[in-house]
XYZ file of C-alpha atoms in Angstrom:
687
model
C 94.974 103.874 90.853
C 95.576 100.768 92.849
C 98.091 101.538 95.542
C 101.326 103.308 96.171
C 102.560 101.027 98.883
C 102.108 97.615 100.374
C 99.504 98.834 102.849
C 96.795 98.378 100.274
C 97.564 94.667 100.268
C 98.235 94.233 103.952
C 97.433 90.827 105.311
C 93.901 90.870 106.722
C 93.640 90.111 110.396
C 92.433 86.543 110.379
C 93.855 83.230 111.424
C 96.536 81.683 109.192
C 94.157 78.901 108.207
C 90.915 80.806 107.862
C 88.491 83.297 109.314
C 88.529 83.212 113.097
C 84.927 84.227 113.418
C 83.849 81.795 110.750
C 85.583 78.976 112.581
C 83.977 80.044 115.807
C 80.548 80.090 114.203
C 81.175 76.647 112.779
C 82.013 75.424 116.250
C 78.804 76.921 117.577
C 80.589 79.298 119.924
C 79.858 82.654 118.324
C 77.062 83.474 120.701
C 78.665 82.207 123.865
C 79.366 84.790 126.498
C 80.713 82.494 129.182
C 84.424 83.121 129.594
C 84.742 80.550 132.366
C 87.254 78.423 130.418
C 89.359 81.523 129.787
C 89.447 82.384 133.467
C 90.414 78.849 134.392
C 93.184 78.692 131.791
C 94.566 82.076 132.818
C 94.654 80.903 136.399
C 96.644 77.817 135.423
C 99.328 79.993 133.825
C 100.654 80.546 137.351
C 100.697 76.834 138.249
C 103.992 75.458 139.663
C 103.951 72.589 137.147
C 105.499 73.430 133.781
C 103.295 70.819 132.144
C 100.143 72.512 133.453
C 101.379 75.918 132.287
C 102.129 74.482 128.861
C 98.649 72.953 128.571
C 97.064 76.218 129.679
C 98.947 78.147 126.981
C 97.918 75.596 124.352
C 94.301 75.872 125.486
C 94.400 79.670 125.220
C 95.918 79.415 121.750
C 92.876 77.438 120.628
C 90.425 79.591 122.543
C 91.311 82.897 120.881
C 89.681 81.804 117.625
C 86.326 82.365 119.345
C 85.417 86.039 119.262
C 83.603 86.190 122.638
C 86.505 84.403 124.287
C 88.946 86.795 122.621
C 87.156 89.773 124.135
C 87.037 88.040 127.499
C 90.773 87.395 127.406
C 91.396 91.058 126.678
C 89.275 92.046 129.677
C 91.155 89.628 131.910
C 94.550 91.029 130.915
C 95.761 87.883 129.179
C 98.706 89.705 127.604
C 100.253 90.652 130.952
C 99.872 87.062 132.136
C 101.254 85.434 128.992
C 104.131 87.879 128.504
C 106.331 86.637 131.386
C 105.910 83.048 130.169
C 107.936 83.954 127.081
C 110.914 83.754 129.433
C 109.685 80.723 131.387
C 112.400 78.242 132.496
C 110.637 75.558 130.419
C 111.281 75.717 126.676
C 107.961 74.000 126.025
C 106.097 76.692 127.955
C 107.942 79.411 126.049
C 106.898 77.883 122.746
C 103.234 77.450 123.648
C 103.058 80.918 125.217
C 104.485 82.418 122.033
C 101.968 80.361 120.036
C 99.091 81.730 122.110
C 100.301 85.307 121.624
C 100.766 84.644 117.920
C 97.149 83.564 117.555
C 95.932 86.388 119.757
C 97.709 88.970 117.604
C 96.560 87.351 114.354
C 92.897 87.126 115.369
C 92.676 90.292 117.435
C 93.531 92.800 114.732
C 94.840 96.324 115.094
C 93.231 97.145 118.435
C 94.494 93.999 120.142
C 98.011 94.392 118.727
C 98.167 98.022 119.806
C 96.944 97.012 123.249
C 99.670 94.362 123.386
C 102.273 97.059 122.794
C 100.669 99.255 125.448
C 100.911 96.356 127.896
C 104.629 96.084 127.143
C 104.641 92.764 125.327
C 107.643 93.980 123.327
C 109.956 93.841 126.351
C 109.737 90.070 126.978
C 109.349 89.407 123.246
C 112.593 91.170 122.337
C 114.333 89.520 125.284
C 113.142 86.113 124.063
C 114.417 86.767 120.550
C 117.813 87.773 121.939
C 117.987 84.672 124.140
C 117.071 82.424 121.210
C 119.801 84.017 119.126
C 122.371 83.511 121.860
C 121.081 79.989 122.459
C 121.573 79.021 118.828
C 125.149 80.316 118.962
C 126.061 78.475 122.171
C 124.283 75.357 121.017
C 126.838 74.906 118.248
C 129.338 73.843 120.923
C 127.080 71.147 122.444
C 127.276 67.390 121.740
C 125.558 66.415 118.507
C 122.496 64.667 120.006
C 121.798 67.425 122.492
C 122.610 70.000 119.837
C 119.894 68.723 117.499
C 117.295 68.544 120.266
C 118.017 72.011 121.646
C 118.300 73.565 118.210
C 114.874 72.330 117.191
C 113.277 73.647 120.382
C 115.002 77.022 120.200
C 114.244 77.477 116.501
C 110.599 76.563 117.047
C 110.366 79.144 119.817
C 112.077 81.735 117.616
C 109.647 80.994 114.786
C 106.620 81.548 117.023
C 108.174 84.721 118.452
C 108.948 86.066 114.974
C 105.316 85.624 113.969
C 104.193 87.564 117.046
C 106.675 90.317 116.181
C 105.505 90.418 112.568
C 101.826 90.631 113.521
C 102.416 93.425 116.009
C 104.723 95.466 113.776
C 102.200 95.220 110.969
C 99.574 96.863 113.158
C 101.536 99.234 115.383
C 104.007 101.958 114.475
C 105.097 101.987 118.123
C 106.176 98.380 117.777
C 108.228 99.301 114.711
C 109.920 102.097 116.676
C 110.812 99.628 119.422
C 112.134 97.241 116.741
C 114.459 100.024 115.586
C 115.622 101.107 119.038
C 116.240 97.612 120.396
C 118.460 96.602 117.492
C 116.180 93.777 116.419
C 117.465 93.936 112.862
C 120.718 92.203 113.747
C 118.825 89.437 115.557
C 116.348 88.681 112.788
C 119.048 88.766 110.128
C 120.927 86.129 112.102
C 117.796 83.972 111.948
C 117.458 84.636 108.224
C 121.048 83.544 107.635
C 119.983 80.043 108.745
C 117.588 79.720 105.780
C 119.403 76.681 104.438
C 118.647 74.674 107.605
C 115.322 76.186 108.681
C 113.314 77.721 105.860
C 110.208 78.100 108.045
C 112.013 80.433 110.421
C 113.536 82.292 107.470
C 110.090 82.831 105.918
C 108.747 84.259 109.180
C 111.722 86.614 109.313
C 111.215 87.629 105.679
C 107.569 88.487 106.330
C 108.601 90.646 109.273
C 111.415 92.346 107.359
C 109.130 93.224 104.469
C 106.833 94.934 106.979
C 109.394 96.843 109.047
C 111.474 98.060 106.083
C 108.523 99.859 104.532
C 108.725 103.646 105.005
C 111.264 103.291 107.795
C 114.294 105.506 107.017
C 115.719 105.017 110.502
C 115.942 101.275 109.977
C 117.249 101.550 106.420
C 120.277 103.424 107.725
C 121.056 100.403 109.907
C 121.579 98.078 106.949
C 125.288 97.395 106.563
C 127.064 95.573 103.764
C 126.985 92.246 105.683
C 123.248 92.704 106.288
C 122.634 93.245 102.577
C 124.741 90.186 101.850
C 122.427 88.034 104.000
C 119.452 89.246 101.965
C 121.302 88.633 98.726
C 122.231 85.082 99.733
C 118.613 84.221 100.563
C 117.240 85.912 97.445
C 119.641 84.118 95.127
C 119.358 80.663 96.721
C 119.398 77.974 94.000
C 116.812 75.800 95.800
C 113.530 75.730 93.875
C 111.049 74.167 96.320
C 107.798 76.032 96.949
C 108.961 77.175 100.393
C 112.101 78.672 98.911
C 110.107 80.322 96.126
C 108.068 82.077 98.805
C 111.179 82.994 100.782
C 112.913 84.493 97.750
C 109.799 86.466 96.805
C 109.472 87.952 100.285
C 113.151 88.857 100.393
C 112.822 90.435 96.943
C 110.064 92.628 98.364
C 112.328 93.625 101.247
C 115.165 94.492 98.864
C 112.785 96.656 96.837
C 111.968 98.547 100.058
C 115.712 99.137 100.454
C 116.182 100.559 96.964
C 116.958 104.054 98.281
C 120.111 102.880 100.073
C 121.444 100.731 97.232
C 124.295 102.415 95.322
C 123.230 103.741 91.936
C 125.825 101.619 90.164
C 124.096 98.487 91.537
C 120.507 99.579 90.897
C 120.163 97.906 87.506
C 121.592 94.619 88.745
C 119.303 94.577 91.808
C 116.190 95.473 89.799
C 116.945 92.714 87.328
C 117.444 90.210 90.145
C 114.128 91.208 91.749
C 112.111 91.020 88.535
C 113.771 87.769 87.519
C 112.498 86.208 90.747
C 109.016 87.676 90.300
C 108.907 86.505 86.706
C 109.885 82.965 87.681
C 107.238 82.929 90.406
C 104.501 84.063 88.023
C 105.629 81.576 85.384
C 104.342 78.646 87.453
C 100.788 77.464 86.781
C 99.186 77.430 90.251
C 96.239 75.308 89.133
C 98.493 72.518 87.918
C 100.575 72.633 91.093
C 97.461 72.435 93.273
C 96.224 69.423 91.297
C 99.624 67.710 91.551
C 99.941 68.394 95.269
C 96.415 67.162 95.994
C 97.059 63.957 94.075
C 100.382 63.494 95.909
C 98.603 63.885 99.244
C 95.962 61.349 98.229
C 98.609 58.802 97.262
C 100.614 59.422 100.432
C 97.620 58.947 102.688
C 96.570 55.853 100.778
C 100.021 54.322 101.151
C 100.126 55.226 104.845
C 96.714 53.628 105.412
C 97.796 50.437 103.636
C 100.998 50.252 105.662
C 99.067 50.761 108.880
C 96.587 48.058 107.923
C 99.382 45.575 107.170
C 101.024 46.362 110.513
C 97.776 45.893 112.409
C 97.045 42.615 110.625
C 100.527 41.363 111.441
C 100.075 42.249 115.086
C 96.674 40.595 115.097
C 98.054 37.307 113.830
C 100.443 37.136 116.791
C 97.766 37.686 119.391
C 96.330 34.714 121.271
C 92.602 34.686 120.784
C 90.680 34.826 124.025
C 86.918 34.945 124.090
C 87.049 36.595 127.471
C 89.458 39.254 126.299
C 87.828 42.642 126.042
C 87.470 43.685 122.449
C 89.394 46.808 121.622
C 87.531 48.819 118.987
C 89.468 49.635 115.852
C 90.632 53.183 116.050
C 92.023 54.927 113.025
C 95.165 56.919 113.662
C 94.665 60.654 113.639
C 96.646 62.134 110.816
C 96.656 65.837 111.630
C 98.784 67.003 114.512
C 96.921 69.504 116.674
C 99.833 70.891 118.648
C 99.422 74.404 120.079
C 96.461 75.540 117.982
C 94.232 74.822 115.052
C 95.132 78.311 113.881
C 98.748 77.544 113.092
C 99.748 77.045 109.455
C 98.988 73.618 107.966
C 101.608 70.972 108.601
C 100.701 68.683 105.696
C 103.552 68.855 103.246
C 101.523 69.018 100.038
C 99.049 71.596 101.304
C 101.908 73.615 102.698
C 103.732 73.672 99.355
C 100.610 74.632 97.418
C 99.873 77.454 99.850
C 103.482 78.663 99.663
C 103.284 78.983 95.879
C 99.965 80.824 95.940
C 101.243 83.206 98.619
C 104.417 83.818 96.607
C 102.404 84.690 93.497
C 100.142 87.049 95.422
C 103.171 88.735 96.978
C 104.902 89.032 93.590
C 101.896 90.818 92.093
C 101.744 93.206 95.043
C 105.432 94.057 94.677
C 104.924 94.820 90.990
C 102.117 97.262 91.828
C 104.447 98.934 94.318
C 107.073 99.276 91.614
C 104.544 100.997 89.359
C 103.281 103.623 91.788
C 104.720 106.606 93.555
C 104.557 107.317 97.257
C 103.278 110.876 97.326
C 100.668 110.581 100.118
C 102.183 111.014 103.555
C 102.040 108.325 106.196
C 99.534 110.365 108.191
C 97.203 110.586 105.217
C 97.363 106.855 104.647
C 96.818 106.047 108.308
C 93.654 108.142 108.300
C 92.180 106.358 105.327
C 89.476 103.768 105.691
C 90.602 100.157 106.012
C 88.379 99.370 103.029
C 89.488 99.841 99.456
C 87.186 102.832 98.910
C 89.966 105.251 99.752
C 92.315 103.719 97.191
C 89.619 103.920 94.541
C 89.165 107.600 95.221
C 92.903 108.202 95.203
C 92.901 106.587 91.788
C 90.293 109.125 90.738
C 92.506 111.884 92.047
C 95.256 110.622 89.755
C 92.973 110.571 86.743
C 91.393 113.945 87.264
C 93.945 116.017 89.169
C 96.927 115.652 86.913
C 98.668 113.342 89.356
C 98.832 115.763 92.262
C 98.020 113.093 94.831
C 98.925 109.763 93.368
C 100.738 109.450 90.084
C 102.597 106.615 88.401
C 106.320 106.889 88.248
C 108.021 107.470 84.983
C 109.654 104.077 85.139
C 113.395 104.170 85.076
C 115.077 102.653 82.091
C 116.239 99.733 84.252
C 112.762 98.875 85.510
C 111.152 99.357 82.123
C 113.747 97.169 80.437
C 113.378 94.445 83.071
C 109.574 94.521 82.700
C 110.013 93.952 78.983
C 112.784 91.354 79.196
C 110.922 89.216 81.717
C 107.543 89.543 79.961
C 105.910 90.912 83.092
C 102.807 92.399 81.357
C 102.129 89.109 79.555
C 102.391 87.079 82.755
C 100.130 89.469 84.623
C 97.545 89.194 81.849
C 97.612 85.403 82.172
C 96.947 85.649 85.912
C 93.737 87.617 85.330
C 91.994 84.459 84.098
C 89.711 82.546 86.412
C 91.395 79.830 88.519
C 91.662 76.303 87.139
C 88.181 74.798 87.573
C 89.545 71.316 88.346
C 91.799 72.697 91.072
C 88.934 74.727 92.511
C 86.690 71.646 92.554
C 89.348 69.505 94.270
C 89.966 72.122 96.944
C 86.269 72.817 97.493
C 85.659 69.165 98.359
C 88.395 69.109 101.019
C 87.912 71.068 104.266
C 91.648 71.479 104.749
C 92.235 72.642 101.161
C 89.190 74.887 100.874
C 91.108 78.021 101.880
C 93.169 77.688 98.690
C 90.112 78.585 96.609
C 90.022 82.003 98.218
C 93.758 82.335 97.678
C 93.438 81.559 93.949
C 90.664 84.127 93.620
C 92.808 86.675 95.440
C 95.617 86.139 92.925
C 93.209 86.913 90.085
C 92.122 90.133 91.830
C 95.729 91.146 92.472
C 96.539 90.543 88.807
C 93.656 92.806 87.783
C 94.979 95.557 90.065
C 98.415 95.015 88.539
C 96.918 95.275 85.077
C 95.239 98.527 86.046
C 98.599 99.992 87.087
C 100.393 98.858 83.939
C 97.672 100.176 81.626
C 97.832 103.566 83.345
C 101.617 103.590 83.291
C 102.934 102.140 80.046
C 102.687 103.638 76.583
C 100.166 102.109 74.214
C 102.983 100.772 72.037
C 104.509 98.922 74.968
C 101.105 97.397 75.678
C 100.918 96.001 72.156
C 99.141 98.820 70.333
C 95.473 99.659 69.794
C 94.519 96.138 68.718
C 95.991 94.674 71.912
C 94.034 97.131 74.048
C 90.799 96.238 72.280
C 91.543 92.545 72.806
C 92.215 93.273 76.452
C 88.909 95.128 76.766
C 87.086 92.160 75.254
C 88.908 89.831 77.658
C 87.872 91.887 80.685
C 84.285 92.107 79.449
C 84.206 88.346 78.974
C 85.566 87.810 82.495
C 82.960 90.143 83.913
C 79.859 88.978 82.093
C 80.688 85.281 82.177
C 79.575 85.393 85.810
C 75.843 86.202 86.039
C 76.244 86.912 89.754
C 79.383 89.048 89.420
C 77.893 91.741 91.671
C 78.066 89.333 94.635
C 81.842 88.966 94.365
C 82.840 92.362 95.722
C 86.630 91.968 95.611
C 86.499 90.712 92.033
C 84.071 93.455 90.994
C 86.242 96.182 92.467
C 89.409 94.813 90.871
C 87.951 94.312 87.409
C 86.074 97.630 87.433
C 89.346 99.367 88.372
C 91.119 97.652 85.477
C 88.307 98.526 83.062
C 88.329 102.105 84.232
C 92.061 102.511 83.587
C 91.824 100.717 80.246
C 88.860 102.752 78.966
C 90.572 105.963 80.069
C 93.692 105.044 78.111
C 91.678 104.052 75.044
C 89.658 107.266 75.174
C 92.792 109.406 75.437
C 94.194 107.722 72.311
C 90.889 107.780 70.379
C 90.726 103.987 70.323
C 87.168 102.745 69.842
C 85.504 101.286 72.926
C 84.357 97.665 72.957
C 81.600 97.584 75.575
C 78.054 97.866 74.280
C 75.623 100.325 75.922
C 73.694 97.378 77.360
C 76.839 95.880 78.896
C 77.842 99.280 80.217
C 74.523 99.882 81.958
C 74.410 96.309 83.279
C 77.788 96.816 84.944
C 76.920 100.246 86.297
C 73.469 99.288 87.557
C 74.906 96.330 89.453
C 77.968 98.211 90.675
C 76.160 101.298 91.964
C 74.247 99.133 94.450
C 77.460 97.677 95.871
C 78.242 98.399 99.508
C 81.863 98.956 98.449
C 82.459 102.638 97.734
C 85.401 101.800 95.479
C 83.141 99.815 93.154
C 80.640 102.683 92.970
C 83.382 105.204 92.222
C 84.726 102.977 89.451
C 81.415 102.426 87.658
C 80.581 106.141 87.817
C 83.976 106.985 86.351
C 83.501 104.367 83.615
C 80.203 106.025 82.703
C 81.904 109.410 82.555
C 84.688 108.124 80.317
C 82.329 106.321 77.949
C 79.831 109.177 77.923
C 82.468 111.762 77.036
C 83.398 109.639 74.008
C 79.779 109.152 72.949
C 79.103 112.879 73.282
C 81.299 113.504 70.252
C 79.491 110.942 68.092
C 76.190 111.096 66.229
C 73.147 109.017 67.076
C 73.969 108.652 70.756
C 71.217 110.864 72.195
C 69.266 108.132 74.001
C 72.372 106.575 75.504
C 73.585 109.978 76.722
C 70.202 110.660 78.280
C 70.387 107.326 80.111
C 73.919 108.092 81.296
C 72.947 111.606 82.380
C 69.929 110.456 84.378
C 72.002 107.728 86.001
C 74.777 110.119 87.030
C 72.299 112.699 88.316
C 70.667 110.049 90.457
C 74.039 109.073 91.906
C 75.208 112.647 92.464
C 72.066 113.617 94.340
C 71.314 110.446 96.277
C 74.487 108.476 96.980
C 75.356 108.781 100.680
C 79.088 108.912 99.979
C 80.591 112.323 99.243
C 83.337 110.541 97.312
C 80.873 108.897 94.942
C 78.746 112.029 94.610
C 81.814 114.081 93.711
C 82.887 111.505 91.150
C 79.403 111.563 89.621
C 79.584 115.353 89.284
C 82.986 115.100 87.638
C 81.555 112.529 85.239
C 78.644 114.843 84.392
C 81.086 117.662 83.675
C 82.993 115.411 81.289
C 79.971 113.969 79.484
C 78.074 117.208 78.929
C 80.961 119.624 78.456
C 80.799 119.605 74.652
C 79.064 118.067 71.656
C 75.698 118.591 69.984
C 74.267 115.281 71.148
C 75.363 116.042 74.694
C 73.716 119.431 74.535
C 70.421 117.977 73.302
C 70.526 115.294 75.975
C 71.234 117.813 78.752
C 68.215 119.893 77.703
C 65.876 116.923 77.581
C 66.867 115.622 81.031
C 66.826 119.179 82.472
C 70.380 118.808 83.663
C 71.052 122.458 84.455
C 68.024 123.004 86.667
C 68.682 119.726 88.495
C 72.272 120.707 89.248
C 71.252 124.189 90.377
C 68.907 122.638 92.887
C 71.620 120.263 94.019
C 74.405 122.863 94.401
C 73.578 123.977 97.995
C 72.941 120.367 99.019
C 76.382 119.277 97.823
C 78.024 122.204 99.577
C 76.278 121.282 102.828
C 77.250 117.621 102.468
C 80.867 118.602 101.937
C 81.029 120.915 104.945
C 79.277 118.374 107.165
C 81.694 115.669 106.095
C 84.691 117.851 106.873
C 83.283 118.972 110.210
C 82.718 115.364 111.227
C 86.241 114.505 109.991
C 84.915 111.499 108.159
C 87.334 112.217 105.328
C 90.015 114.580 106.696
C 92.092 114.267 103.564
C 89.308 115.480 101.261
C 90.453 119.064 101.754
C 93.340 118.303 99.415
C 91.333 116.478 96.756
C 89.180 117.374 93.810
C 85.975 116.191 95.455
C 85.538 119.611 97.053
C 87.981 121.852 95.187
C 87.101 120.343 91.808
C 83.471 119.356 91.998
C 82.347 121.784 94.675
C 84.101 124.899 93.364
C 83.783 124.067 89.689
C 80.052 123.387 89.875
C 78.963 127.074 90.085
C 81.310 128.100 87.259
C 80.134 125.169 85.151
C 76.493 126.079 85.698
C 77.204 129.682 84.672
C 79.028 128.508 81.561
C 76.160 126.220 80.607
C 73.520 128.888 81.150
C 75.329 131.670 79.310
C 76.893 129.610 76.557
C 73.736 127.737 75.588
C 71.073 130.384 76.239
C 70.067 130.702 72.538
C 69.262 127.012 72.278
C 66.613 126.624 74.940
C 64.158 128.527 77.069
C 64.968 126.075 79.862
C 67.941 128.195 80.915
C 65.842 131.368 80.984
C 63.295 129.754 83.276
C 66.016 128.289 85.450
C 67.634 131.685 85.785
C 64.437 133.326 86.933
């Protein structure tokens, strides 16, 4: 059900301003194999001139957004060449080298980051962070003018270096181990303590801290009282700008990761502080903020253009006209600064603030899911899971069907439960499940620089649906508003789903909403609350979902059929619907290539046809028993093959094999013996 840790919501490996490969395709470079520019730039990294080295680093930072060039740089050992430049005598070279490594780690993904650790990038990176920390301390004694200049340079370098560290630690456990051993915590906390003068650097630190404090007992033991005080000061900052909202949200996530070392007497106070921040973040209407920020940008650019025009006209009036003078074409001033790389975060104030709010809301929703779920699976199990969401969907199934042996919701402590209620967390999550503001979406869609915000708004909706799934599975019906509230919620989710005729094309949305529906229908069925989806709606969802390439979607729709079918089996007049459900599930169980989906379909069949006169009649008419007998050896073979190939190593501890595989023979025997008097079908099947 959703996730038990932040890893489900880990930042995908793409550039901070968009998809690296998409940008490369747009630039027409996707098919290029010539890495001549890369070779030339790498050669210039050794040039005696600092200016040439700086330009070469900046060129590499832009080049890594092109996939072929990225692979070429890896072949040419770019990491070993860029690493020493982190300690270059020139501050400008240090900054651009760190920027190039930042983009390389962001675009390269897990393999590139792990390779960077193998090639010992952590040694110069940690040394750079230590030098920056010492430089900021010594700089306080310099004259004011020089102090400001040096501080800006050093803090910019530290910010780039922190982003490299964050990217690498997110992808490599070896990097996290080095972080622990080298005492990096003290360094990054010193940077964080400067949040009042450099919020950008503080945000980079907060991202990194949220990553390295997750499942890292060795590091947690290093947190002293002064270290916790730094986090507290940042989390409780009274500043309410969008950047600070993001900073406080990230720090709140870090503090939640530290909950095991917080004294029990302070637990309630800390939990309340965390949820107060999350509640305030979710209270803001992102659509309205996006509209306001876009309008503010429009007005600012308009005013800047008018000022520039007045200045140019004034200068023109003072010029002596000369027919022989060469005409200088009017050239509009470039607004966007393209320093280091197009991949760096946007520098426009309004866009930056809008993005900060959206990121804060996404992070807040992810933290809430973490608060709702336990952490039973081991790190090794999680590391072996697929990077797609299919594994999480199956783990959710394990919760539903295995009595919580693998992944179960926590019995929320009184403090957390009370804070959820006091800060209206369920209500605010429900509000976030609505589609993004259409005006905001339209404004962003028409602006190339703002277009990425559309995806961010859609991601928030999906995160809210995952949050909703967790809350529905966790909280009592009374705390969710009672039966009427659940029926209203079911109608709301159905309206969201079927208001989009092409919902099957939006895979992330379909997985999130099908997960929420699954949890909701399961809760309603367990409390004998009448379902709200019509058979036609049900089959429309399942028919579209079962053709999805996302295994999680297929698992969800099969489970939804099982839940609904088990309810219908106890009612009269449902024969035709049960036959349709049975045929559908049989088709999935016997033909879906995924063992996970096939096992879920078998579980659903067990549930639907376990009891009830209508279910019995339907099973006879669709020849369920004979079909499953034929399928039994096939399923066993599929399971053994999957285990031998180690496609799903963790399946040995799940119900896919132990539940579906082992229960299938017993279930067939029960069906044949228990229902023999009702049909000659079982006699013929037996012979």
